Amino acid sequence: MTFDDGPESKQTLKVLSLLEKYEARATFFVVANRLKGHSALIDEILSRGHTIGNHSWDHTYKNFFSSFGKLDDWVKKSVEEFSGRGIPTVGFRPPAGVVTPNLIRSLGQYNLKLYLWNQRYFDTQFVIGSDRAKKSLERYTGGDIVLLHDRTKRLDQNLDAIETILREGKLRGYAFSNL
């Protein structure tokens, strides 16, 4: 299970509470320019056994279609922000999953593993709903990477669905682990 676009103090804490309730682990793909002011929250994520991933410097899309140099500077800036703060990352997830040859080349320069997903809910656009969440578990297979968001205006409406995924998934024998 993965959560993108954070951190966001109140929302990320709500997600952490649900994960703890179901003894689940997750990876939080964090936007580097949002790290400032959230050191305690990042420490909390890590202390609870979760991992952090790099979700770019600023979550913009224009750099994907720029020159290699500009894209590489953008990736480098995010890498430096995480490493400068002593935050270990498991890899990189591009905003919206946009992958280009230049991005692959840049990630290689920094030895960053690319992580995408194969299960998603479009939870930034729609309310998931508990029924949809329960039905979606039928598609899960071993090793799936689930994409959700801990920084979205719909999180409060989607918390029940996230809890349904965790509860029903556990009943079906699924383990929710980090990357």
PDB file of C-alpha atoms in Angstrom:
ATOM      1  CA  MET A   1       0.000   0.000   0.000  1.00  0.00           C
ATOM      2  CA  THR A   2       1.337   3.421  -0.936  1.00  0.00           C
ATOM      3  CA  PHE A   3       0.218   6.982  -0.267  1.00  0.00           C
ATOM      4  CA  ASP A   4       1.240   9.874  -2.507  1.00  0.00           C
ATOM      5  CA  ASP A   5       1.426  13.658  -2.356  1.00  0.00           C
ATOM      6  CA  GLY A   6       2.005  14.239   1.356  1.00  0.00           C
ATOM      7  CA  PRO A   7       2.870  14.913   3.944  1.00  0.00           C
ATOM      8  CA  GLU A   8      -0.089  16.804   5.340  1.00  0.00           C
ATOM      9  CA  SER A   9      -0.224  16.914   9.121  1.00  0.00           C
ATOM     10  CA  LYS A  10      -3.832  16.043   9.926  1.00  0.00           C
ATOM     11  CA  GLN A  11      -4.548  13.774   6.969  1.00  0.00           C
ATOM     12  CA  THR A  12      -1.323  11.780   7.158  1.00  0.00           C
ATOM     13  CA  LEU A  13      -1.908  11.171  10.880  1.00  0.00           C
ATOM     14  CA  LYS A  14      -5.381   9.787  10.123  1.00  0.00           C
ATOM     15  CA  VAL A  15      -3.871   7.360   7.620  1.00  0.00           C
ATOM     16  CA  LEU A  16      -1.167   6.353  10.112  1.00  0.00           C
ATOM     17  CA  SER A  17      -3.841   5.577  12.718  1.00  0.00           C
ATOM     18  CA  LEU A  18      -5.719   3.306  10.313  1.00  0.00           C
ATOM     19  CA  LEU A  19      -2.540   1.508   9.302  1.00  0.00           C
ATOM     20  CA  GLU A  20      -1.655   0.959  12.951  1.00  0.00           C
ATOM     21  CA  LYS A  21      -5.145  -0.363  13.739  1.00  0.00           C
ATOM     22  CA  TYR A  22      -4.712  -3.097  11.103  1.00  0.00           C
ATOM     23  CA  GLU A  23      -0.990  -3.671  11.692  1.00  0.00           C
ATOM     24  CA  ALA A  24      -0.336  -2.659   8.098  1.00  0.00           C
ATOM     25  CA  ARG A  25       2.760  -1.051   6.648  1.00  0.00           C
ATOM     26  CA  ALA A  26       2.890   1.401   3.773  1.00  0.00           C
ATOM     27  CA  THR A  27       5.228   3.563   1.766  1.00  0.00           C
ATOM     28  CA  PHE A  28       4.585   7.289   1.696  1.00  0.00           C
ATOM     29  CA  PHE A  29       5.732   8.953  -1.523  1.00  0.00           C
ATOM     30  CA  VAL A  30       6.518  12.443  -0.299  1.00  0.00           C
ATOM     31  CA  VAL A  31       6.936  15.615  -2.349  1.00  0.00           C
ATOM     32  CA  ALA A  32      10.358  17.033  -1.413  1.00  0.00           C
ATOM     33  CA  ASN A  33       9.378  20.695  -1.205  1.00  0.00           C
ATOM     34  CA  ARG A  34       6.735  19.728   1.380  1.00  0.00           C
ATOM     35  CA  LEU A  35       9.312  18.331   3.807  1.00  0.00           C
ATOM     36  CA  LYS A  36       9.988  21.688   5.440  1.00  0.00           C
ATOM     37  CA  GLY A  37       7.965  21.968   8.619  1.00  0.00           C
ATOM     38  CA  HIS A  38       7.084  18.270   8.653  1.00  0.00           C
ATOM     39  CA  SER A  39      10.199  16.735  10.238  1.00  0.00           C
ATOM     40  CA  ALA A  40       8.251  15.360  13.198  1.00  0.00           C
ATOM     41  CA  LEU A  41       5.662  13.810  10.888  1.00  0.00           C
ATOM     42  CA  ILE A  42       8.339  12.155   8.734  1.00  0.00           C
ATOM     43  CA  ASP A  43       9.971  10.825  11.916  1.00  0.00           C
ATOM     44  CA  GLU A  44       6.564   9.498  13.017  1.00  0.00           C
ATOM     45  CA  ILE A  45       6.042   7.718   9.689  1.00  0.00           C
ATOM     46  CA  LEU A  46       9.456   6.064   9.919  1.00  0.00           C
ATOM     47  CA  SER A  47       9.166   5.208  13.630  1.00  0.00           C
ATOM     48  CA  ARG A  48       5.954   3.286  12.927  1.00  0.00           C
ATOM     49  CA  GLY A  49       7.772   1.025  10.463  1.00  0.00           C
ATOM     50  CA  HIS A  50       6.694   2.666   7.225  1.00  0.00           C
ATOM     51  CA  THR A  51       9.019   3.807   4.465  1.00  0.00           C
ATOM     52  CA  ILE A  52       9.416   7.017   2.495  1.00  0.00           C
ATOM     53  CA  GLY A  53       9.655   7.365  -1.268  1.00  0.00           C
ATOM     54  CA  ASN A  54      10.678  10.375  -3.343  1.00  0.00           C
ATOM     55  CA  HIS A  55       7.687  11.831  -5.223  1.00  0.00           C
ATOM     56  CA  SER A  56       9.636  14.606  -7.003  1.00  0.00           C
ATOM     57  CA  TRP A  57      10.655  18.083  -5.969  1.00  0.00           C
ATOM     58  CA  ASP A  58       7.341  19.883  -6.534  1.00  0.00           C
ATOM     59  CA  HIS A  59       4.839  17.542  -8.231  1.00  0.00           C
ATOM     60  CA  THR A  60       4.837  19.457 -11.515  1.00  0.00           C
ATOM     61  CA  TYR A  61       4.597  17.821 -14.908  1.00  0.00           C
ATOM     62  CA  LYS A  62       6.388  20.304 -17.151  1.00  0.00           C
ATOM     63  CA  ASN A  63       9.835  18.899 -16.364  1.00  0.00           C
ATOM     64  CA  PHE A  64       9.021  15.528 -17.920  1.00  0.00           C
ATOM     65  CA  PHE A  65       8.890  17.146 -21.327  1.00  0.00           C
ATOM     66  CA  SER A  66      11.906  19.425 -20.888  1.00  0.00           C
ATOM     67  CA  SER A  67      15.507  18.824 -21.826  1.00  0.00           C
ATOM     68  CA  PHE A  68      17.405  16.110 -20.007  1.00  0.00           C
ATOM     69  CA  GLY A  69      19.389  18.735 -18.111  1.00  0.00           C
ATOM     70  CA  LYS A  70      16.315  20.464 -16.735  1.00  0.00           C
ATOM     71  CA  LEU A  71      14.622  17.200 -15.771  1.00  0.00           C
ATOM     72  CA  ASP A  72      17.824  15.907 -14.191  1.00  0.00           C
ATOM     73  CA  ASP A  73      18.214  19.104 -12.141  1.00  0.00           C
ATOM     74  CA  TRP A  74      14.634  18.640 -10.917  1.00  0.00           C
ATOM     75  CA  VAL A  75      15.296  15.034  -9.847  1.00  0.00           C
ATOM     76  CA  LYS A  76      18.641  16.003  -8.306  1.00  0.00           C
ATOM     77  CA  LYS A  77      17.005  18.773  -6.268  1.00  0.00           C
ATOM     78  CA  SER A  78      14.569  16.282  -4.735  1.00  0.00           C
ATOM     79  CA  VAL A  79      17.330  13.759  -4.046  1.00  0.00           C
ATOM     80  CA  GLU A  80      19.410  16.428  -2.320  1.00  0.00           C
ATOM     81  CA  GLU A  81      16.457  17.562  -0.202  1.00  0.00           C
ATOM     82  CA  PHE A  82      15.837  14.062   1.148  1.00  0.00           C
ATOM     83  CA  SER A  83      19.507  13.217   1.660  1.00  0.00           C
ATOM     84  CA  GLY A  84      20.246  16.638   3.181  1.00  0.00           C
ATOM     85  CA  ARG A  85      17.601  15.961   5.801  1.00  0.00           C
ATOM     86  CA  GLY A  86      18.865  12.419   6.404  1.00  0.00           C
ATOM     87  CA  ILE A  87      15.644  10.834   5.160  1.00  0.00           C
ATOM     88  CA  PRO A  88      16.148   7.434   3.519  1.00  0.00           C
ATOM     89  CA  THR A  89      14.010   6.780   0.452  1.00  0.00           C
ATOM     90  CA  VAL A  90      13.105   3.476  -1.168  1.00  0.00           C
ATOM     91  CA  GLY A  91      12.895   4.921  -4.669  1.00  0.00           C
ATOM     92  CA  PHE A  92      11.081   7.385  -6.888  1.00  0.00           C
ATOM     93  CA  ARG A  93       7.501   7.649  -8.081  1.00  0.00           C
ATOM     94  CA  PRO A  94       6.838  10.304 -10.714  1.00  0.00           C
ATOM     95  CA  PRO A  95       3.711  12.441 -10.395  1.00  0.00           C
ATOM     96  CA  ALA A  96       0.832  10.799 -12.295  1.00  0.00           C
ATOM     97  CA  GLY A  97       3.194   7.951 -13.183  1.00  0.00           C
ATOM     98  CA  VAL A  98       4.671   9.875 -16.113  1.00  0.00           C
ATOM     99  CA  VAL A  99       7.744   7.991 -17.325  1.00  0.00           C
ATOM    100  CA  THR A 100      10.002   9.232 -20.111  1.00  0.00           C
ATOM    101  CA  PRO A 101      13.384   8.033 -21.387  1.00  0.00           C
ATOM    102  CA  ASN A 102      15.015  11.093 -19.802  1.00  0.00           C
ATOM    103  CA  LEU A 103      13.464  10.266 -16.436  1.00  0.00           C
ATOM    104  CA  ILE A 104      14.770   6.688 -16.599  1.00  0.00           C
ATOM    105  CA  ARG A 105      18.224   8.044 -17.437  1.00  0.00           C
ATOM    106  CA  SER A 106      18.124  10.539 -14.569  1.00  0.00           C
ATOM    107  CA  LEU A 107      16.934   7.983 -12.021  1.00  0.00           C
ATOM    108  CA  GLY A 108      19.804   5.731 -13.081  1.00  0.00           C
ATOM    109  CA  GLN A 109      22.313   8.461 -12.285  1.00  0.00           C
ATOM    110  CA  TYR A 110      21.061   8.573  -8.686  1.00  0.00           C
ATOM    111  CA  ASN A 111      20.475   4.824  -8.342  1.00  0.00           C
ATOM    112  CA  LEU A 112      16.779   5.436  -7.735  1.00  0.00           C
ATOM    113  CA  LYS A 113      14.413   2.558  -8.247  1.00  0.00           C
ATOM    114  CA  LEU A 114      11.236   3.481 -10.137  1.00  0.00           C
ATOM    115  CA  TYR A 115       7.959   2.522  -8.450  1.00  0.00           C
ATOM    116  CA  LEU A 116       4.591   2.766 -10.146  1.00  0.00           C
ATOM    117  CA  TRP A 117       1.412   0.879  -9.159  1.00  0.00           C
ATOM    118  CA  ASN A 118      -1.053  -1.657 -10.506  1.00  0.00           C
ATOM    119  CA  GLN A 119      -4.086  -0.946  -8.297  1.00  0.00           C
ATOM    120  CA  ARG A 120      -5.534   2.546  -8.047  1.00  0.00           C
ATOM    121  CA  TYR A 121      -8.736   4.242  -7.009  1.00  0.00           C
ATOM    122  CA  PHE A 122      -8.493   7.773  -8.467  1.00  0.00           C
ATOM    123  CA  ASP A 123      -9.151   8.919  -4.912  1.00  0.00           C
ATOM    124  CA  THR A 124      -8.116  12.493  -5.664  1.00  0.00           C
ATOM    125  CA  GLN A 125     -10.968  12.701  -8.151  1.00  0.00           C
ATOM    126  CA  PHE A 126     -13.701  10.508  -6.694  1.00  0.00           C
ATOM    127  CA  VAL A 127     -15.041   9.213  -3.421  1.00  0.00           C
ATOM    128  CA  ILE A 128     -14.163   5.519  -3.372  1.00  0.00           C
ATOM    129  CA  GLY A 129     -17.017   4.152  -1.276  1.00  0.00           C
ATOM    130  CA  SER A 130     -16.802   1.062   0.915  1.00  0.00           C
ATOM    131  CA  ASP A 131     -18.689  -1.161  -1.546  1.00  0.00           C
ATOM    132  CA  ARG A 132     -16.286  -0.320  -4.363  1.00  0.00           C
ATOM    133  CA  ALA A 133     -13.331  -0.820  -2.042  1.00  0.00           C
ATOM    134  CA  LYS A 134     -14.565  -4.268  -0.994  1.00  0.00           C
ATOM    135  CA  LYS A 135     -15.263  -5.317  -4.588  1.00  0.00           C
ATOM    136  CA  SER A 136     -11.820  -4.109  -5.697  1.00  0.00           C
ATOM    137  CA  LEU A 137     -10.153  -6.681  -3.461  1.00  0.00           C
ATOM    138  CA  GLU A 138     -11.233  -9.352  -5.950  1.00  0.00           C
ATOM    139  CA  ARG A 139      -8.629  -7.938  -8.364  1.00  0.00           C
ATOM    140  CA  TYR A 140      -5.742  -8.046  -5.897  1.00  0.00           C
ATOM    141  CA  THR A 141      -2.953 -10.552  -6.426  1.00  0.00           C
ATOM    142  CA  GLY A 142       0.285 -11.104  -4.575  1.00  0.00           C
ATOM    143  CA  GLY A 143       2.744  -8.258  -4.860  1.00  0.00           C
ATOM    144  CA  ASP A 144       0.252  -5.614  -5.959  1.00  0.00           C
ATOM    145  CA  ILE A 145       1.140  -1.985  -5.351  1.00  0.00           C
ATOM    146  CA  VAL A 146      -1.900   0.027  -4.299  1.00  0.00           C
ATOM    147  CA  LEU A 147      -1.945   3.775  -4.990  1.00  0.00           C
ATOM    148  CA  LEU A 148      -3.830   6.053  -2.601  1.00  0.00           C
ATOM    149  CA  HIS A 149      -3.256   9.628  -1.427  1.00  0.00           C
ATOM    150  CA  ASP A 150      -2.778  11.120   2.038  1.00  0.00           C
ATOM    151  CA  ARG A 151      -3.078  14.700   0.807  1.00  0.00           C
ATOM    152  CA  THR A 152      -6.405  15.121  -0.931  1.00  0.00           C
ATOM    153  CA  LYS A 153      -9.552  17.085  -0.261  1.00  0.00           C
ATOM    154  CA  ARG A 154     -11.459  13.785  -0.393  1.00  0.00           C
ATOM    155  CA  LEU A 155      -9.453  11.897   2.226  1.00  0.00           C
ATOM    156  CA  ASP A 156     -12.029  12.216   5.000  1.00  0.00           C
ATOM    157  CA  GLN A 157     -14.677  10.808   2.662  1.00  0.00           C
ATOM    158  CA  ASN A 158     -12.341   7.980   1.630  1.00  0.00           C
ATOM    159  CA  LEU A 159     -11.130   6.906   5.070  1.00  0.00           C
ATOM    160  CA  ASP A 160     -13.976   4.390   5.394  1.00  0.00           C
ATOM    161  CA  ALA A 161     -12.983   2.850   2.075  1.00  0.00           C
ATOM    162  CA  ILE A 162      -9.324   2.663   3.089  1.00  0.00           C
ATOM    163  CA  GLU A 163     -10.393   0.970   6.311  1.00  0.00           C
ATOM    164  CA  THR A 164     -12.535  -1.460   4.297  1.00  0.00           C
ATOM    165  CA  ILE A 165      -9.535  -2.338   2.123  1.00  0.00           C
ATOM    166  CA  LEU A 166      -7.395  -2.985   5.200  1.00  0.00           C
ATOM    167  CA  ARG A 167     -10.047  -4.888   7.195  1.00  0.00           C
ATOM    168  CA  GLU A 168     -11.400  -7.022   4.348  1.00  0.00           C
ATOM    169  CA  GLY A 169      -7.926  -7.554   2.929  1.00  0.00           C
ATOM    170  CA  LYS A 170      -6.728  -8.919   6.272  1.00  0.00           C
ATOM    171  CA  LEU A 171      -9.763 -11.236   6.407  1.00  0.00           C
ATOM    172  CA  ARG A 172      -8.771 -12.572   2.975  1.00  0.00           C
ATOM    173  CA  GLY A 173      -5.222 -13.178   4.145  1.00  0.00           C
ATOM    174  CA  TYR A 174      -3.564 -10.209   2.465  1.00  0.00           C
ATOM    175  CA  ALA A 175      -0.556  -8.609   4.089  1.00  0.00           C
ATOM    176  CA  PHE A 176      -0.098  -4.886   3.614  1.00  0.00           C
ATOM    177  CA  SER A 177       3.596  -4.114   3.593  1.00  0.00           C
ATOM    178  CA  ASN A 178       5.851  -1.296   2.560  1.00  0.00           C
ATOM    179  CA  LEU A 179       8.202  -1.258  -0.399  1.00  0.00           C
TER     180      LEU A 179
END
